[in-house]
JSON list of C-alpha atoms in Angstrom, two decimals:
[
{"chain": "A", "resi": 1, "resn": "SER", "atom": "CA", "xyz": [-3.84, -2.45, 17.22]},
{"chain": "A", "resi": 2, "resn": "LEU", "atom": "CA", "xyz": [-3.71, -6.56, 16.56]},
{"chain": "A", "resi": 3, "resn": "ASP", "atom": "CA", "xyz": [-0.57, -7.76, 16.10]},
{"chain": "A", "resi": 4, "resn": "ILE", "atom": "CA", "xyz": [-0.59, -10.58, 13.26]},
{"chain": "A", "resi": 5, "resn": "GLN", "atom": "CA", "xyz": [1.87, -13.43, 12.95]},
{"chain": "A", "resi": 6, "resn": "VAL", "atom": "CA", "xyz": [3.27, -13.36, 9.27]},
{"chain": "A", "resi": 7, "resn": "PRO", "atom": "CA", "xyz": [5.87, -16.09, 7.77]},
{"chain": "A", "resi": 8, "resn": "ASN", "atom": "CA", "xyz": [9.44, -14.33, 6.91]},
{"chain": "A", "resi": 9, "resn": "PHE", "atom": "CA", "xyz": [8.88, -16.56, 3.94]},
{"chain": "A", "resi": 10, "resn": "PRO", "atom": "CA", "xyz": [5.37, -17.74, 3.11]},
{"chain": "A", "resi": 11, "resn": "ALA", "atom": "CA", "xyz": [6.61, -20.60, 1.00]},
{"chain": "A", "resi": 12, "resn": "ASP", "atom": "CA", "xyz": [8.48, -21.97, 3.82]},
{"chain": "A", "resi": 13, "resn": "GLU", "atom": "CA", "xyz": [7.28, -21.58, 7.19]},
{"chain": "A", "resi": 14, "resn": "THR", "atom": "CA", "xyz": [10.02, -23.24, 8.79]},
{"chain": "A", "resi": 15, "resn": "LYS", "atom": "CA", "xyz": [12.10, -19.68, 7.99]},
{"chain": "A", "resi": 16, "resn": "GLY", "atom": "CA", "xyz": [10.35, -18.33, 11.17]},
{"chain": "A", "resi": 17, "resn": "PHE", "atom": "CA", "xyz": [7.84, -15.35, 11.44]},
{"chain": "A", "resi": 18, "resn": "HIS", "atom": "CA", "xyz": [7.68, -11.86, 12.36]},
{"chain": "A", "resi": 19, "resn": "GLN", "atom": "CA", "xyz": [4.81, -9.57, 14.02]},
{"chain": "A", "resi": 20, "resn": "VAL", "atom": "CA", "xyz": [2.73, -7.07, 12.06]},
{"chain": "A", "resi": 21, "resn": "PRO", "atom": "CA", "xyz": [0.38, -4.62, 13.53]},
{"chain": "A", "resi": 22, "resn": "PHE", "atom": "CA", "xyz": [-2.94, -4.64, 12.43]},
{"chain": "A", "resi": 23, "resn": "ALA", "atom": "CA", "xyz": [-5.13, -1.63, 12.81]},
{"chain": "A", "resi": 24, "resn": "PRO", "atom": "CA", "xyz": [-8.66, -0.38, 12.11]},
{"chain": "A", "resi": 25, "resn": "ILE", "atom": "CA", "xyz": [-7.54, 1.53, 8.97]},
{"chain": "A", "resi": 26, "resn": "VAL", "atom": "CA", "xyz": [-5.86, -0.41, 5.94]},
{"chain": "A", "resi": 27, "resn": "PHE", "atom": "CA", "xyz": [-3.69, 0.86, 3.44]},
{"chain": "A", "resi": 28, "resn": "ILE", "atom": "CA", "xyz": [-4.12, -0.73, 0.22]},
{"chain": "A", "resi": 29, "resn": "GLU", "atom": "CA", "xyz": [-1.67, -0.85, -2.63]},
{"chain": "A", "resi": 30, "resn": "ARG", "atom": "CA", "xyz": [-2.51, 1.04, -5.54]},
{"chain": "A", "resi": 31, "resn": "THR", "atom": "CA", "xyz": [-2.17, -2.38, -7.72]},
{"chain": "A", "resi": 32, "resn": "ASP", "atom": "CA", "xyz": [-4.14, -4.06, -5.57]},
{"chain": "A", "resi": 33, "resn": "PHE", "atom": "CA", "xyz": [-7.48, -2.11, -6.06]},
{"chain": "A", "resi": 34, "resn": "LYS", "atom": "CA", "xyz": [-9.75, -0.36, -8.86]},
{"chain": "A", "resi": 35, "resn": "GLU", "atom": "CA", "xyz": [-12.66, 2.00, -8.77]},
{"chain": "A", "resi": 36, "resn": "GLU", "atom": "CA", "xyz": [-13.51, 0.89, -12.42]},
{"chain": "A", "resi": 37, "resn": "PRO", "atom": "CA", "xyz": [-11.91, -2.73, -12.73]},
{"chain": "A", "resi": 38, "resn": "GLU", "atom": "CA", "xyz": [-11.69, -4.47, -15.93]},
{"chain": "A", "resi": 39, "resn": "PRO", "atom": "CA", "xyz": [-13.28, -8.05, -16.15]},
{"chain": "A", "resi": 40, "resn": "GLY", "atom": "CA", "xyz": [-11.40, -10.58, -14.42]},
{"chain": "A", "resi": 41, "resn": "PHE", "atom": "CA", "xyz": [-9.50, -8.32, -11.92]},
{"chain": "A", "resi": 42, "resn": "LYS", "atom": "CA", "xyz": [-9.71, -10.20, -8.84]},
{"chain": "A", "resi": 43, "resn": "ARG", "atom": "CA", "xyz": [-8.48, -7.65, -5.95]},
{"chain": "A", "resi": 44, "resn": "LEU", "atom": "CA", "xyz": [-10.54, -4.87, -4.06]},
{"chain": "A", "resi": 45, "resn": "ALA", "atom": "CA", "xyz": [-13.33, -3.11, -5.93]},
{"chain": "A", "resi": 46, "resn": "TRP", "atom": "CA", "xyz": [-16.94, -1.95, -5.61]},
{"chain": "A", "resi": 47, "resn": "GLY", "atom": "CA", "xyz": [-19.14, -4.67, -4.44]},
{"chain": "A", "resi": 48, "resn": "GLN", "atom": "CA", "xyz": [-15.99, -7.13, -4.48]},
{"chain": "A", "resi": 49, "resn": "PRO", "atom": "CA", "xyz": [-14.83, -7.94, -1.04]},
{"chain": "A", "resi": 50, "resn": "VAL", "atom": "CA", "xyz": [-10.83, -9.54, -0.81]},
{"chain": "A", "resi": 51, "resn": "GLY", "atom": "CA", "xyz": [-9.36, -11.56, 2.21]},
{"chain": "A", "resi": 52, "resn": "LEU", "atom": "CA", "xyz": [-6.32, -10.03, 3.95]},
{"chain": "A", "resi": 53, "resn": "ARG", "atom": "CA", "xyz": [-3.72, -12.75, 3.91]},
{"chain": "A", "resi": 54, "resn": "HIS", "atom": "CA", "xyz": [-2.66, -14.13, 7.54]},
{"chain": "A", "resi": 55, "resn": "THR", "atom": "CA", "xyz": [-5.43, -12.25, 9.11]},
{"chain": "A", "resi": 56, "resn": "GLY", "atom": "CA", "xyz": [-8.45, -14.30, 8.67]},
{"chain": "A", "resi": 57, "resn": "TYR", "atom": "CA", "xyz": [-10.37, -11.01, 7.66]},
{"chain": "A", "resi": 58, "resn": "VAL", "atom": "CA", "xyz": [-12.27, -10.10, 4.81]},
{"chain": "A", "resi": 59, "resn": "ILE", "atom": "CA", "xyz": [-12.48, -6.44, 3.90]},
{"chain": "A", "resi": 60, "resn": "GLU", "atom": "CA", "xyz": [-15.43, -4.47, 1.57]},
{"chain": "A", "resi": 61, "resn": "LEU", "atom": "CA", "xyz": [-14.77, -1.27, 0.32]},
{"chain": "A", "resi": 62, "resn": "GLN", "atom": "CA", "xyz": [-16.82, 1.62, 2.18]},
{"chain": "A", "resi": 63, "resn": "HIS", "atom": "CA", "xyz": [-15.04, 4.76, 0.86]},
{"chain": "A", "resi": 64, "resn": "VAL", "atom": "CA", "xyz": [-11.83, 5.65, -1.11]},
{"chain": "A", "resi": 65, "resn": "VAL", "atom": "CA", "xyz": [-9.80, 8.41, 0.33]},
{"chain": "A", "resi": 66, "resn": "LYS", "atom": "CA", "xyz": [-6.87, 9.72, -2.27]},
{"chain": "A", "resi": 67, "resn": "VAL", "atom": "CA", "xyz": [-3.73, 11.38, -0.60]},
{"chain": "A", "resi": 68, "resn": "ARG", "atom": "CA", "xyz": [-2.03, 14.06, -2.51]},
{"chain": "A", "resi": 69, "resn": "ALA", "atom": "CA", "xyz": [1.34, 15.29, -1.97]},
{"chain": "A", "resi": 70, "resn": "SER", "atom": "CA", "xyz": [3.02, 18.05, -3.26]},
{"chain": "A", "resi": 71, "resn": "CYS", "atom": "CA", "xyz": [6.33, 20.13, -2.59]},
{"chain": "A", "resi": 72, "resn": "SER", "atom": "CA", "xyz": [8.07, 23.14, -3.56]},
{"chain": "A", "resi": 73, "resn": "LEU", "atom": "CA", "xyz": [11.83, 23.13, -5.13]},
{"chain": "A", "resi": 74, "resn": "PRO", "atom": "CA", "xyz": [13.95, 26.13, -5.64]},
{"chain": "A", "resi": 75, "resn": "THR", "atom": "CA", "xyz": [14.41, 26.90, -9.38]},
{"chain": "A", "resi": 76, "resn": "ALA", "atom": "CA", "xyz": [18.10, 26.57, -9.56]},
{"chain": "A", "resi": 77, "resn": "VAL", "atom": "CA", "xyz": [20.34, 24.40, -7.55]},
{"chain": "A", "resi": 78, "resn": "PRO", "atom": "CA", "xyz": [23.33, 26.31, -5.82]},
{"chain": "A", "resi": 79, "resn": "ALA", "atom": "CA", "xyz": [26.89, 25.53, -7.40]},
{"chain": "A", "resi": 80, "resn": "GLY", "atom": "CA", "xyz": [28.60, 22.55, -5.95]},
{"chain": "A", "resi": 81, "resn": "ALA", "atom": "CA", "xyz": [25.42, 21.25, -4.00]},
{"chain": "A", "resi": 82, "resn": "LYS", "atom": "CA", "xyz": [25.74, 17.22, -4.14]},
{"chain": "A", "resi": 83, "resn": "ILE", "atom": "CA", "xyz": [22.22, 15.83, -5.38]},
{"chain": "A", "resi": 84, "resn": "LEU", "atom": "CA", "xyz": [21.63, 12.30, -5.66]},
{"chain": "A", "resi": 85, "resn": "SER", "atom": "CA", "xyz": [18.39, 12.55, -7.82]},
{"chain": "A", "resi": 86, "resn": "LEU", "atom": "CA", "xyz": [15.49, 14.80, -8.53]},
{"chain": "A", "resi": 87, "resn": "THR", "atom": "CA", "xyz": [12.13, 13.78, -8.41]},
{"chain": "A", "resi": 88, "resn": "GLU", "atom": "CA", "xyz": [9.20, 15.27, -9.93]},
{"chain": "A", "resi": 89, "resn": "LEU", "atom": "CA", "xyz": [5.57, 15.21, -8.39]},
{"chain": "A", "resi": 90, "resn": "SER", "atom": "CA", "xyz": [2.41, 16.26, -9.87]},
{"chain": "A", "resi": 91, "resn": "HIS", "atom": "CA", "xyz": [-0.89, 16.41, -8.74]}
]
């Protein structure tokens, strides 16, 4: 991987920089990608390459890998158990 120097506050580069590893596999936020974009969508989509900020690279979609997460939970919580939150995962 390659280390990229990224400003701590992009609007004010006098506030310093930090290193971010840049590897051959790139993970894209869901909101920055659409397989079937509506007109005017200006992020990553089929046939629509985008630049990666701070890297000098332009990427183009080659394939999509969707990751699924699942878990099993007990049907009842033991009496007195301290639960901070409950999360529902769907497939």
